[in-house]
Amino acid sequence: MTATNTRNIVLHVADVHRHFGGLRALSDIDLQVEEGKTHAIIGPNGAGKSTLLNVVIGRLPPTSGAVIFDGQILTGKAPHEINQIGIARVFQTPEIFPDLPVLHNVMAPAFSKRDGAFRINLFQRLDTERAVREEAESLLQDVGLFERRNTNAGALSRGDKRRLELAMCLIQHPRLLLLDEPTAGMSRHDTNTTIELLQKIKQRGMTKLIIEHDMHVVFSLADRISVLAQGRIIAEGLPDEIRGDPRVHEAYLGGAIQ
Ligand code: ADP
Ligand code: MG
């Protein structure tokens, strides 16, 4: 790629509508997420954020429109196929193995990805295991859980479980990481720790789509923000543009922003 101004769009939600009976949960959604960026979707409760996320990960088919990832149409694919293609979601349902040590929890997703590897010879297998272990240890350093690598995951606090889940996602090297209200239900202290962690992860350059209604979190992390209200994108731009946009303030007036 030589052109410096060409935006490489990795995820394109193209003219998506989603109705539930007579309720228009999403209308005319057009969203483009640029490779390597952190793109946030904000909006008051009931705006359609979870519906949009569920459409992207294949849990809900759109009523019309399409989701395109890296040139491939995702619409109609099952959630596990979409995950295999490179979209991982964290923070809503921690799916850890409580009876396994933290380190093994982080190693496990790498092996399930590399399934076929077990059919190759023993030396290659040992090499693979060593490489996976080293990467898992390095990720545990990043998320601040290295000291707890031999503890069973079930014994971790709620905040630590989320950090573990993030490491389990990162070892899969997803092309797009979806963060679903990463600080929901957290204290201010845990929220700030999570923001710091996500800022650190941001330096890896992985593309992220973050759904969040806490403005503080969004403005600390996002490169670009889309504002959803009543199922429509009412504003989109850089954080500074969104911060001063009267439509955004209006959308939140009386809304259940926390
Ligand atoms: P947000 O995540 O922004 O709070 P949602 O996407 O959960 O918003 O909801 C958007 C609208 O769609 C709301 O009015 C909600 O009641 C409605 N909705 C969401 N899921 C369903 C569903 N499965 N069946 C019917 N209505 C739904
Ligand atoms: Mg929601």
PDB file of C-alpha atoms and ligand atoms in Angstrom:
ATOM      1  CA  MET A   1       0.000   0.000   0.000  1.00  0.00           C
ATOM      2  CA  THR A   2       1.559   3.258  -1.049  1.00  0.00           C
ATOM      3  CA  ALA A   3      -1.324   5.717  -0.727  1.00  0.00           C
ATOM      4  CA  THR A   4      -1.068   7.305   2.693  1.00  0.00           C
ATOM      5  CA  ASN A   5      -4.553   8.716   2.698  1.00  0.00           C
ATOM      6  CA  THR A   6      -6.422   5.520   1.849  1.00  0.00           C
ATOM      7  CA  ARG A   7      -8.501   4.440   4.795  1.00  0.00           C
ATOM      8  CA  ASN A   8      -8.515   0.686   5.138  1.00  0.00           C
ATOM      9  CA  ILE A   9     -12.021  -0.200   6.252  1.00  0.00           C
ATOM     10  CA  VAL A  10     -12.036  -3.546   8.022  1.00  0.00           C
ATOM     11  CA  LEU A  11     -15.682  -3.615   9.128  1.00  0.00           C
ATOM     12  CA  HIS A  12     -18.542  -2.130   7.147  1.00  0.00           C
ATOM     13  CA  VAL A  13     -22.088  -2.236   8.471  1.00  0.00           C
ATOM     14  CA  ALA A  14     -23.960  -1.389   5.282  1.00  0.00           C
ATOM     15  CA  ASP A  15     -27.450   0.073   5.388  1.00  0.00           C
ATOM     16  CA  VAL A  16     -28.575  -2.202   8.204  1.00  0.00           C
ATOM     17  CA  HIS A  17     -32.114  -2.185   9.551  1.00  0.00           C
ATOM     18  CA  ARG A  18     -33.349  -4.404  12.365  1.00  0.00           C
ATOM     19  CA  HIS A  19     -36.973  -4.462  13.434  1.00  0.00           C
ATOM     20  CA  PHE A  20     -38.591  -6.355  16.284  1.00  0.00           C
ATOM     21  CA  GLY A  21     -42.197  -6.560  15.146  1.00  0.00           C
ATOM     22  CA  GLY A  22     -43.226  -2.928  14.828  1.00  0.00           C
ATOM     23  CA  LEU A  23     -40.222  -1.626  16.776  1.00  0.00           C
ATOM     24  CA  ARG A  24     -37.397  -0.201  14.690  1.00  0.00           C
ATOM     25  CA  ALA A  25     -34.382  -1.028  16.852  1.00  0.00           C
ATOM     26  CA  LEU A  26     -31.926  -0.094  14.067  1.00  0.00           C
ATOM     27  CA  SER A  27     -32.592   2.064  10.994  1.00  0.00           C
ATOM     28  CA  ASP A  28     -30.249   3.056   8.143  1.00  0.00           C
ATOM     29  CA  ILE A  29     -27.099   2.074   9.987  1.00  0.00           C
ATOM     30  CA  ASP A  30     -23.976   2.733   7.985  1.00  0.00           C
ATOM     31  CA  LEU A  31     -20.799   2.303   9.932  1.00  0.00           C
ATOM     32  CA  GLN A  32     -17.220   1.982   8.757  1.00  0.00           C
ATOM     33  CA  VAL A  33     -14.481   0.899  11.120  1.00  0.00           C
ATOM     34  CA  GLU A  34     -10.958   1.674  10.062  1.00  0.00           C
ATOM     35  CA  GLU A  35      -8.167  -0.858  10.535  1.00  0.00           C
ATOM     36  CA  GLY A  36      -6.059  -0.311  13.659  1.00  0.00           C
ATOM     37  CA  LYS A  37      -8.443   2.218  15.188  1.00  0.00           C
ATOM     38  CA  THR A  38     -10.626   2.180  18.275  1.00  0.00           C
ATOM     39  CA  HIS A  39     -14.144   3.089  17.199  1.00  0.00           C
ATOM     40  CA  ALA A  40     -16.770   3.675  19.881  1.00  0.00           C
ATOM     41  CA  ILE A  41     -20.540   3.513  19.661  1.00  0.00           C
ATOM     42  CA  ILE A  42     -22.219   5.528  22.370  1.00  0.00           C
ATOM     43  CA  GLY A  43     -25.841   6.209  23.086  1.00  0.00           C
ATOM     44  CA  PRO A  44     -28.384   6.230  25.882  1.00  0.00           C
ATOM     45  CA  ASN A  45     -30.072   3.056  27.100  1.00  0.00           C
ATOM     46  CA  GLY A  46     -32.414   1.587  24.502  1.00  0.00           C
ATOM     47  CA  ALA A  47     -30.560   3.298  21.630  1.00  0.00           C
ATOM     48  CA  GLY A  48     -29.832  -0.014  19.887  1.00  0.00           C
ATOM     49  CA  LYS A  49     -26.182  -0.596  20.851  1.00  0.00           C
ATOM     50  CA  SER A  50     -26.579  -4.240  21.898  1.00  0.00           C
ATOM     51  CA  THR A  51     -28.742  -4.953  18.873  1.00  0.00           C
ATOM     52  CA  LEU A  52     -26.036  -3.559  16.593  1.00  0.00           C
ATOM     53  CA  LEU A  53     -23.363  -5.643  18.286  1.00  0.00           C
ATOM     54  CA  ASN A  54     -25.505  -8.771  18.015  1.00  0.00           C
ATOM     55  CA  VAL A  55     -25.986  -8.145  14.312  1.00  0.00           C
ATOM     56  CA  VAL A  56     -22.198  -7.853  13.844  1.00  0.00           C
ATOM     57  CA  ILE A  57     -21.407 -11.088  15.700  1.00  0.00           C
ATOM     58  CA  GLY A  58     -24.155 -13.031  13.915  1.00  0.00           C
ATOM     59  CA  ARG A  59     -26.504 -13.513  16.833  1.00  0.00           C
ATOM     60  CA  LEU A  60     -29.266 -11.505  15.189  1.00  0.00           C
ATOM     61  CA  PRO A  61     -29.852 -11.389  11.435  1.00  0.00           C
ATOM     62  CA  PRO A  62     -30.503  -7.870  10.132  1.00  0.00           C
ATOM     63  CA  THR A  63     -33.983  -7.284   8.729  1.00  0.00           C
ATOM     64  CA  SER A  64     -32.154  -5.806   5.729  1.00  0.00           C
ATOM     65  CA  GLY A  65     -28.644  -4.682   4.886  1.00  0.00           C
ATOM     66  CA  ALA A  66     -25.317  -6.457   5.332  1.00  0.00           C
ATOM     67  CA  VAL A  67     -22.228  -6.691   7.502  1.00  0.00           C
ATOM     68  CA  ILE A  68     -18.984  -6.885   5.555  1.00  0.00           C
ATOM     69  CA  PHE A  69     -15.693  -7.780   7.206  1.00  0.00           C
ATOM     70  CA  ASP A  70     -12.478  -7.537   5.258  1.00  0.00           C
ATOM     71  CA  GLY A  71     -14.415  -7.832   2.009  1.00  0.00           C
ATOM     72  CA  GLN A  72     -16.432 -10.886   3.131  1.00  0.00           C
ATOM     73  CA  ILE A  73     -20.179 -10.739   3.709  1.00  0.00           C
ATOM     74  CA  LEU A  74     -20.866 -12.012   7.217  1.00  0.00           C
ATOM     75  CA  THR A  75     -24.634 -11.861   7.013  1.00  0.00           C
ATOM     76  CA  GLY A  76     -26.029 -15.395   7.266  1.00  0.00           C
ATOM     77  CA  LYS A  77     -22.948 -16.857   8.956  1.00  0.00           C
ATOM     78  CA  ALA A  78     -23.164 -18.462  12.394  1.00  0.00           C
ATOM     79  CA  PRO A  79     -21.520 -16.754  15.398  1.00  0.00           C
ATOM     80  CA  HIS A  80     -18.747 -19.406  15.630  1.00  0.00           C
ATOM     81  CA  GLU A  81     -17.925 -18.943  11.936  1.00  0.00           C
ATOM     82  CA  ILE A  82     -17.692 -15.195  12.440  1.00  0.00           C
ATOM     83  CA  ASN A  83     -15.386 -15.798  15.396  1.00  0.00           C
ATOM     84  CA  GLN A  84     -13.174 -18.055  13.249  1.00  0.00           C
ATOM     85  CA  ILE A  85     -12.969 -15.306  10.626  1.00  0.00           C
ATOM     86  CA  GLY A  86     -11.358 -13.078  13.240  1.00  0.00           C
ATOM     87  CA  ILE A  87     -13.951 -11.205  15.307  1.00  0.00           C
ATOM     88  CA  ALA A  88     -13.723 -11.729  19.063  1.00  0.00           C
ATOM     89  CA  ARG A  89     -15.994 -10.281  21.714  1.00  0.00           C
ATOM     90  CA  VAL A  90     -15.096  -9.651  25.321  1.00  0.00           C
ATOM     91  CA  PHE A  91     -16.561  -8.472  28.568  1.00  0.00           C
ATOM     92  CA  GLN A  92     -20.154  -9.530  28.495  1.00  0.00           C
ATOM     93  CA  THR A  93     -20.056 -13.220  29.380  1.00  0.00           C
ATOM     94  CA  PRO A  94     -16.793 -14.312  30.999  1.00  0.00           C
ATOM     95  CA  GLU A  95     -16.254 -17.815  29.684  1.00  0.00           C
ATOM     96  CA  ILE A  96     -13.318 -18.983  31.718  1.00  0.00           C
ATOM     97  CA  PHE A  97     -12.395 -22.457  32.990  1.00  0.00           C
ATOM     98  CA  PRO A  98     -12.731 -21.944  36.771  1.00  0.00           C
ATOM     99  CA  ASP A  99     -10.940 -25.176  37.764  1.00  0.00           C
ATOM    100  CA  LEU A 100      -7.869 -24.548  35.625  1.00  0.00           C
ATOM    101  CA  PRO A 101      -4.921 -22.310  36.519  1.00  0.00           C
ATOM    102  CA  VAL A 102      -4.970 -18.816  35.061  1.00  0.00           C
ATOM    103  CA  LEU A 103      -2.035 -19.634  32.744  1.00  0.00           C
ATOM    104  CA  HIS A 104      -3.807 -22.651  31.240  1.00  0.00           C
ATOM    105  CA  ASN A 105      -6.939 -20.584  30.696  1.00  0.00           C
ATOM    106  CA  VAL A 106      -4.919 -18.231  28.504  1.00  0.00           C
ATOM    107  CA  MET A 107      -3.177 -21.083  26.649  1.00  0.00           C
ATOM    108  CA  ALA A 108      -6.385 -23.041  25.907  1.00  0.00           C
ATOM    109  CA  PRO A 109      -7.886 -20.782  23.193  1.00  0.00           C
ATOM    110  CA  ALA A 110      -4.582 -20.812  21.284  1.00  0.00           C
ATOM    111  CA  PHE A 111      -4.710 -24.619  21.079  1.00  0.00           C
ATOM    112  CA  SER A 112      -8.324 -24.773  20.028  1.00  0.00           C
ATOM    113  CA  LYS A 113      -7.386 -22.372  17.208  1.00  0.00           C
ATOM    114  CA  ARG A 114      -4.458 -24.549  16.153  1.00  0.00           C
ATOM    115  CA  ASP A 115      -6.363 -27.818  16.412  1.00  0.00           C
ATOM    116  CA  GLY A 116      -4.662 -29.595  13.537  1.00  0.00           C
ATOM    117  CA  ALA A 117      -1.260 -28.963  15.126  1.00  0.00           C
ATOM    118  CA  PHE A 118      -1.698 -32.001  17.357  1.00  0.00           C
ATOM    119  CA  ARG A 119      -1.525 -34.300  14.383  1.00  0.00           C
ATOM    120  CA  ILE A 120       2.010 -33.210  13.552  1.00  0.00           C
ATOM    121  CA  ASN A 121       5.106 -34.704  15.110  1.00  0.00           C
ATOM    122  CA  LEU A 122       6.033 -34.557  18.756  1.00  0.00           C
ATOM    123  CA  PHE A 123       8.877 -32.042  18.357  1.00  0.00           C
ATOM    124  CA  GLN A 124       6.713 -29.562  16.525  1.00  0.00           C
ATOM    125  CA  ARG A 125       4.063 -30.060  19.169  1.00  0.00           C
ATOM    126  CA  LEU A 126       6.506 -29.285  21.988  1.00  0.00           C
ATOM    127  CA  ASP A 127       7.707 -26.206  20.137  1.00  0.00           C
ATOM    128  CA  THR A 128       4.138 -25.036  19.692  1.00  0.00           C
ATOM    129  CA  GLU A 129       3.421 -25.548  23.353  1.00  0.00           C
ATOM    130  CA  ARG A 130       6.504 -23.598  24.397  1.00  0.00           C
ATOM    131  CA  ALA A 131       5.613 -20.706  22.086  1.00  0.00           C
ATOM    132  CA  VAL A 132       2.023 -20.610  23.343  1.00  0.00           C
ATOM    133  CA  ARG A 133       3.174 -20.703  26.975  1.00  0.00           C
ATOM    134  CA  GLU A 134       5.588 -17.821  26.398  1.00  0.00           C
ATOM    135  CA  GLU A 135       2.942 -15.741  24.708  1.00  0.00           C
ATOM    136  CA  ALA A 136       0.412 -16.504  27.458  1.00  0.00           C
ATOM    137  CA  GLU A 137       2.929 -15.443  30.116  1.00  0.00           C
ATOM    138  CA  SER A 138       3.660 -12.232  28.287  1.00  0.00           C
ATOM    139  CA  LEU A 139      -0.061 -11.443  27.962  1.00  0.00           C
ATOM    140  CA  LEU A 140      -0.516 -12.126  31.674  1.00  0.00           C
ATOM    141  CA  GLN A 141       2.216  -9.573  32.354  1.00  0.00           C
ATOM    142  CA  ASP A 142       0.325  -7.080  30.176  1.00  0.00           C
ATOM    143  CA  VAL A 143      -2.978  -7.551  31.977  1.00  0.00           C
ATOM    144  CA  GLY A 144      -1.353  -7.606  35.422  1.00  0.00           C
ATOM    145  CA  LEU A 145      -2.114 -11.239  36.282  1.00  0.00           C
ATOM    146  CA  PHE A 146       1.313 -12.841  35.922  1.00  0.00           C
ATOM    147  CA  GLU A 147       1.743 -13.257  39.681  1.00  0.00           C
ATOM    148  CA  ARG A 148      -1.535 -15.150  39.761  1.00  0.00           C
ATOM    149  CA  ARG A 149      -0.764 -17.490  36.856  1.00  0.00           C
ATOM    150  CA  ASN A 150      -0.931 -20.645  39.005  1.00  0.00           C
ATOM    151  CA  THR A 151      -4.155 -19.702  40.821  1.00  0.00           C
ATOM    152  CA  ASN A 152      -7.340 -21.400  39.660  1.00  0.00           C
ATOM    153  CA  ALA A 153      -9.302 -18.927  37.570  1.00  0.00           C
ATOM    154  CA  GLY A 154     -12.457 -19.451  39.631  1.00  0.00           C
ATOM    155  CA  ALA A 155     -10.753 -17.801  42.612  1.00  0.00           C
ATOM    156  CA  LEU A 156     -10.165 -14.478  40.826  1.00  0.00           C
ATOM    157  CA  SER A 157     -12.158 -11.346  41.614  1.00  0.00           C
ATOM    158  CA  ARG A 158     -14.672 -10.120  39.055  1.00  0.00           C
ATOM    159  CA  GLY A 159     -12.311  -7.440  37.733  1.00  0.00           C
ATOM    160  CA  ASP A 160      -9.432  -9.953  37.449  1.00  0.00           C
ATOM    161  CA  LYS A 161     -11.690 -12.372  35.573  1.00  0.00           C
ATOM    162  CA  ARG A 162     -12.323  -9.667  33.002  1.00  0.00           C
ATOM    163  CA  ARG A 163      -8.598  -9.090  32.638  1.00  0.00           C
ATOM    164  CA  LEU A 164      -8.126 -12.832  32.198  1.00  0.00           C
ATOM    165  CA  GLU A 165     -10.827 -12.902  29.571  1.00  0.00           C
ATOM    166  CA  LEU A 166      -9.092 -10.118  27.693  1.00  0.00           C
ATOM    167  CA  ALA A 167      -5.823 -12.109  27.657  1.00  0.00           C
ATOM    168  CA  MET A 168      -7.780 -15.173  26.422  1.00  0.00           C
ATOM    169  CA  CYS A 169      -9.097 -13.077  23.560  1.00  0.00           C
ATOM    170  CA  LEU A 170      -5.771 -11.492  22.670  1.00  0.00           C
ATOM    171  CA  ILE A 171      -3.981 -14.847  22.311  1.00  0.00           C
ATOM    172  CA  GLN A 172      -6.364 -15.625  19.442  1.00  0.00           C
ATOM    173  CA  HIS A 173      -5.026 -12.593  17.538  1.00  0.00           C
ATOM    174  CA  PRO A 174      -8.458 -11.405  16.414  1.00  0.00           C
ATOM    175  CA  ARG A 175      -8.503  -8.876  13.590  1.00  0.00           C
ATOM    176  CA  LEU A 176     -11.377  -7.097  15.297  1.00  0.00           C
ATOM    177  CA  LEU A 177     -11.999  -6.998  19.024  1.00  0.00           C
ATOM    178  CA  LEU A 178     -15.494  -6.075  20.192  1.00  0.00           C
ATOM    179  CA  LEU A 179     -15.671  -4.618  23.661  1.00  0.00           C
ATOM    180  CA  ASP A 180     -19.114  -4.682  25.148  1.00  0.00           C
ATOM    181  CA  GLU A 181     -19.479  -2.103  27.939  1.00  0.00           C
ATOM    182  CA  PRO A 182     -16.049  -2.992  29.351  1.00  0.00           C
ATOM    183  CA  THR A 183     -16.591  -1.128  32.613  1.00  0.00           C
ATOM    184  CA  ALA A 184     -20.258  -1.925  33.283  1.00  0.00           C
ATOM    185  CA  GLY A 185     -20.862  -2.465  36.980  1.00  0.00           C
ATOM    186  CA  MET A 186     -17.301  -1.493  37.960  1.00  0.00           C
ATOM    187  CA  SER A 187     -16.249   0.893  40.706  1.00  0.00           C
ATOM    188  CA  ARG A 188     -14.518   4.118  39.636  1.00  0.00           C
ATOM    189  CA  HIS A 189     -11.181   2.623  40.660  1.00  0.00           C
ATOM    190  CA  ASP A 190     -11.670  -0.567  38.604  1.00  0.00           C
ATOM    191  CA  THR A 191     -12.963   1.530  35.717  1.00  0.00           C
ATOM    192  CA  ASN A 192      -9.768   3.585  35.714  1.00  0.00           C
ATOM    193  CA  THR A 193      -7.580   0.463  35.889  1.00  0.00           C
ATOM    194  CA  THR A 194      -9.497  -1.021  32.960  1.00  0.00           C
ATOM    195  CA  ILE A 195      -9.104   2.190  30.937  1.00  0.00           C
ATOM    196  CA  GLU A 196      -5.333   2.096  31.568  1.00  0.00           C
ATOM    197  CA  LEU A 197      -5.206  -1.534  30.499  1.00  0.00           C
ATOM    198  CA  LEU A 198      -7.169  -0.864  27.322  1.00  0.00           C
ATOM    199  CA  GLN A 199      -4.914   2.095  26.524  1.00  0.00           C
ATOM    200  CA  LYS A 200      -1.927  -0.214  26.862  1.00  0.00           C
ATOM    201  CA  ILE A 201      -3.548  -2.813  24.618  1.00  0.00           C
ATOM    202  CA  LYS A 202      -4.333  -0.061  22.133  1.00  0.00           C
ATOM    203  CA  GLN A 203      -0.648   0.272  21.398  1.00  0.00           C
ATOM    204  CA  ARG A 204      -0.795  -3.183  19.773  1.00  0.00           C
ATOM    205  CA  GLY A 205      -2.724  -1.571  16.939  1.00  0.00           C
ATOM    206  CA  MET A 206      -5.564  -4.085  16.904  1.00  0.00           C
ATOM    207  CA  THR A 207      -8.880  -2.791  15.538  1.00  0.00           C
ATOM    208  CA  LYS A 208     -11.512  -2.354  18.222  1.00  0.00           C
ATOM    209  CA  LEU A 209     -15.204  -1.586  18.289  1.00  0.00           C
ATOM    210  CA  ILE A 210     -16.340  -0.527  21.725  1.00  0.00           C
ATOM    211  CA  ILE A 211     -19.945  -0.208  22.846  1.00  0.00           C
ATOM    212  CA  GLU A 212     -20.245   1.997  25.880  1.00  0.00           C
ATOM    213  CA  HIS A 213     -22.495   4.503  27.553  1.00  0.00           C
ATOM    214  CA  ASP A 214     -19.940   5.867  30.018  1.00  0.00           C
ATOM    215  CA  MET A 215     -18.660   9.035  28.311  1.00  0.00           C
ATOM    216  CA  HIS A 216     -15.500   9.101  30.421  1.00  0.00           C
ATOM    217  CA  VAL A 217     -14.468   5.648  29.148  1.00  0.00           C
ATOM    218  CA  VAL A 218     -15.271   6.533  25.550  1.00  0.00           C
ATOM    219  CA  PHE A 219     -13.363   9.799  25.518  1.00  0.00           C
ATOM    220  CA  SER A 220     -10.343   8.110  27.103  1.00  0.00           C
ATOM    221  CA  LEU A 221     -10.111   5.426  24.423  1.00  0.00           C
ATOM    222  CA  ALA A 222     -11.811   6.214  21.143  1.00  0.00           C
ATOM    223  CA  ASP A 223     -10.205   7.462  17.931  1.00  0.00           C
ATOM    224  CA  ARG A 224     -13.622   7.882  16.384  1.00  0.00           C
ATOM    225  CA  ILE A 225     -17.137   7.950  17.830  1.00  0.00           C
ATOM    226  CA  SER A 226     -20.568   7.198  16.421  1.00  0.00           C
ATOM    227  CA  VAL A 227     -23.582   8.296  18.418  1.00  0.00           C
ATOM    228  CA  LEU A 228     -26.654   6.103  18.325  1.00  0.00           C
ATOM    229  CA  ALA A 229     -30.056   7.368  19.426  1.00  0.00           C
ATOM    230  CA  GLN A 230     -33.399   5.692  18.834  1.00  0.00           C
ATOM    231  CA  GLY A 231     -31.828   3.243  16.412  1.00  0.00           C
ATOM    232  CA  ARG A 232     -30.131   5.824  14.188  1.00  0.00           C
ATOM    233  CA  ILE A 233     -26.606   7.182  13.981  1.00  0.00           C
ATOM    234  CA  ILE A 234     -27.167  10.858  14.717  1.00  0.00           C
ATOM    235  CA  ALA A 235     -23.539  12.001  14.758  1.00  0.00           C
ATOM    236  CA  GLU A 236     -20.127  10.654  13.932  1.00  0.00           C
ATOM    237  CA  GLY A 237     -16.672  12.135  14.258  1.00  0.00           C
ATOM    238  CA  LEU A 238     -13.532  12.657  16.274  1.00  0.00           C
ATOM    239  CA  PRO A 239     -13.927  12.745  20.087  1.00  0.00           C
ATOM    240  CA  ASP A 240     -13.548  16.544  20.195  1.00  0.00           C
ATOM    241  CA  GLU A 241     -16.201  17.000  17.521  1.00  0.00           C
ATOM    242  CA  ILE A 242     -18.611  14.715  19.378  1.00  0.00           C
ATOM    243  CA  ARG A 243     -17.973  16.340  22.743  1.00  0.00           C
ATOM    244  CA  GLY A 244     -19.187  19.690  21.465  1.00  0.00           C
ATOM    245  CA  ASP A 245     -22.044  18.425  19.299  1.00  0.00           C
ATOM    246  CA  PRO A 246     -25.425  19.775  20.459  1.00  0.00           C
ATOM    247  CA  ARG A 247     -27.256  16.773  18.950  1.00  0.00           C
ATOM    248  CA  VAL A 248     -25.319  14.500  21.264  1.00  0.00           C
ATOM    249  CA  HIS A 249     -26.217  16.526  24.329  1.00  0.00           C
ATOM    250  CA  GLU A 250     -29.823  16.523  23.228  1.00  0.00           C
ATOM    251  CA  ALA A 251     -29.836  12.748  22.736  1.00  0.00           C
ATOM    252  CA  TYR A 252     -28.619  12.273  26.255  1.00  0.00           C
ATOM    253  CA  LEU A 253     -31.007  14.778  27.845  1.00  0.00           C
ATOM    254  CA  GLY A 254     -33.246  12.804  30.133  1.00  0.00           C
ATOM    255  CA  GLY A 255     -31.560   9.642  28.850  1.00  0.00           C
ATOM    256  CA  ALA A 256     -30.382   7.073  31.342  1.00  0.00           C
ATOM    257  CA  ILE A 257     -26.697   7.889  31.002  1.00  0.00           C
ATOM    258  CA  GLN A 258     -24.614   6.602  33.901  1.00  0.00           C
TER     259      GLN A 258
HETATM  260  P1  ADP B   1     -29.051  -0.518  24.103  1.00  0.00           P
HETATM  261  O1  ADP B   1     -28.102  -1.683  24.104  1.00  0.00           O
HETATM  262  O2  ADP B   1     -28.525   0.686  23.409  1.00  0.00           O
HETATM  263  O3  ADP B   1     -29.512  -0.193  25.479  1.00  0.00           O
HETATM  264  P2  ADP B   1     -30.849  -2.381  22.759  1.00  0.00           P
HETATM  265  O4  ADP B   1     -30.179  -2.730  21.483  1.00  0.00           O
HETATM  266  O5  ADP B   1     -30.744  -3.375  23.860  1.00  0.00           O
HETATM  267  O6  ADP B   1     -30.363  -0.941  23.262  1.00  0.00           O
HETATM  268  O7  ADP B   1     -32.396  -2.133  22.479  1.00  0.00           O
HETATM  269  C1  ADP B   1     -32.885  -1.272  21.460  1.00  0.00           C
HETATM  270  C2  ADP B   1     -34.414  -1.374  21.399  1.00  0.00           C
HETATM  271  O8  ADP B   1     -34.770  -2.662  20.902  1.00  0.00           O
HETATM  272  C3  ADP B   1     -35.083  -1.238  22.760  1.00  0.00           C
HETATM  273  O9  ADP B   1     -36.301  -0.558  22.566  1.00  0.00           O
HETATM  274  C4  ADP B   1     -35.311  -2.674  23.166  1.00  0.00           C
HETATM  275  O10 ADP B   1     -36.426  -2.772  24.032  1.00  0.00           O
HETATM  276  C5  ADP B   1     -35.582  -3.361  21.834  1.00  0.00           C
HETATM  277  N1  ADP B   1     -35.164  -4.770  21.803  1.00  0.00           N
HETATM  278  C6  ADP B   1     -33.905  -5.231  21.972  1.00  0.00           C
HETATM  279  N2  ADP B   1     -33.852  -6.564  21.835  1.00  0.00           N
HETATM  280  C7  ADP B   1     -35.161  -6.970  21.596  1.00  0.00           C
HETATM  281  C8  ADP B   1     -35.771  -8.242  21.359  1.00  0.00           C
HETATM  282  N3  ADP B   1     -35.062  -9.381  21.353  1.00  0.00           N
HETATM  283  N4  ADP B   1     -37.112  -8.261  21.139  1.00  0.00           N
HETATM  284  C9  ADP B   1     -37.823  -7.111  21.141  1.00  0.00           C
HETATM  285  N5  ADP B   1     -37.297  -5.876  21.341  1.00  0.00           N
HETATM  286  C10 ADP B   1     -35.979  -5.809  21.569  1.00  0.00           C
HETATM  287 MG    MG B   2     -27.286  -2.749  25.713  1.00  0.00          MG
END
